[in-house]
Coordinates of C-alpha atoms in Angstrom, one line a residue:
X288 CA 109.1 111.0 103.9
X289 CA 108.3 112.2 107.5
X290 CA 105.0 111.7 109.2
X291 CA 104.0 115.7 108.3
X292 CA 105.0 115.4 105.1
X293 CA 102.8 112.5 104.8
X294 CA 100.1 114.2 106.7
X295 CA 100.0 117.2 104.3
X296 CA 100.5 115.6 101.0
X297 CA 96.6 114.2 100.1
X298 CA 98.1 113.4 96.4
X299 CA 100.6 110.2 98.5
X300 CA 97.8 109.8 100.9
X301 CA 95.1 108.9 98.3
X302 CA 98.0 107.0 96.8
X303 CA 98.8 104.9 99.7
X304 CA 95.2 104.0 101.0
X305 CA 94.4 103.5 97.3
X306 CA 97.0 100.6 96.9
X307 CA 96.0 99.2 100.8
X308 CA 92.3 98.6 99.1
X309 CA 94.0 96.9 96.3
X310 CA 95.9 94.3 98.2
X311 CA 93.4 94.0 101.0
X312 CA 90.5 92.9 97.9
X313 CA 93.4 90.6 96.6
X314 CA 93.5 88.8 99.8
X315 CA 90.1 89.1 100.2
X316 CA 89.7 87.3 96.6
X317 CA 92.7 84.6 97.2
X318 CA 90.8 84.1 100.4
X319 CA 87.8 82.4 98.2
X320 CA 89.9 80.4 95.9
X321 CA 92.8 79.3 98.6
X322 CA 92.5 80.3 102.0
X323 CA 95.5 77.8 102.9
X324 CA 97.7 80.7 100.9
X325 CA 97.1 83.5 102.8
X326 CA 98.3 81.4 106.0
X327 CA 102.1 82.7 104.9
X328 CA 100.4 86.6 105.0
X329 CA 101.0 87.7 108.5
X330 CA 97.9 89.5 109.8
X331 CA 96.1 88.6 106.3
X332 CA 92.7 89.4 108.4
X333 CA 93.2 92.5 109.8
X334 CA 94.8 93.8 106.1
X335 CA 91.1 92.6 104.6
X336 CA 89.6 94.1 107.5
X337 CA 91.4 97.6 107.0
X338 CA 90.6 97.4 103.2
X339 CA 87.0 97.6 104.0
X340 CA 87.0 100.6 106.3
X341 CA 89.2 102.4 104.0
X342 CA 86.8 101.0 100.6
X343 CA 83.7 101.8 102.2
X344 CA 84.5 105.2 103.1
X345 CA 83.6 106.0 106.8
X346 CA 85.4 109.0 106.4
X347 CA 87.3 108.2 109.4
X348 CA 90.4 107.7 108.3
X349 CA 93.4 108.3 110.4
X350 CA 96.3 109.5 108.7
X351 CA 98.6 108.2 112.6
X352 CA 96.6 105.1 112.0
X353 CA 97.7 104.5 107.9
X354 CA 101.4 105.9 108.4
X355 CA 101.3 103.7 111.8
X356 CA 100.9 100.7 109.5
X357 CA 103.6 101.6 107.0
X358 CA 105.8 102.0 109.3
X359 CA 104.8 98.6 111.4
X360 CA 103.5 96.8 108.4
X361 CA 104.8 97.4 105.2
X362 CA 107.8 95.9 105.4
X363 CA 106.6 91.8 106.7
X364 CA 103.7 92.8 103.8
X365 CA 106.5 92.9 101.6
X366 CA 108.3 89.8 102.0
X367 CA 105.4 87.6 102.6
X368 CA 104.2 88.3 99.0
X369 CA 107.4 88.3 97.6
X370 CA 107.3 84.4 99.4
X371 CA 104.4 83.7 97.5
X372 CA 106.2 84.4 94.1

């Protein structure tokens, strides 16, 4: 999927932003029980931190800045928590 594809489509958007919320209140809640895990999440902070702006709605959301992250992101996201399996 290209950026404009991405940009248009609100159904993958909502999708997308939906499951950052998700892992960010996951970290946030392993954050409580064992910080010491997320030490092998790159960037655990700023995923927590981008979970709250996107949960608490400041309808501000940049689509640049959420398809900025897949692109940067996603993939170290990916095999930390596959590490922590």
């Amino acid at each position: 999927m290209s950026f404009e594809e991405y940009q248009i489509d609100r159904k993958t958007q909502s999708a997308v932003e939906r499951k950052f919320e998700i892992i960010g209140e996951a970290l946030n809640r392993i954050s409580r029980i064992d910080g010491n895990v997320l030490e092998k999440i790159r960037d655990y902070r700023s995923i927590i931190s981008f979970r709250n702006i996107l949960a608490h709605g400041y309808d501000s959301i940049d689509e640049r800045v959420v398809w900025g992250i897949i692109e940067a992101d996603l993939e170290n996201l990916i095999s930390d928590a596959e590490k922590l399996s």
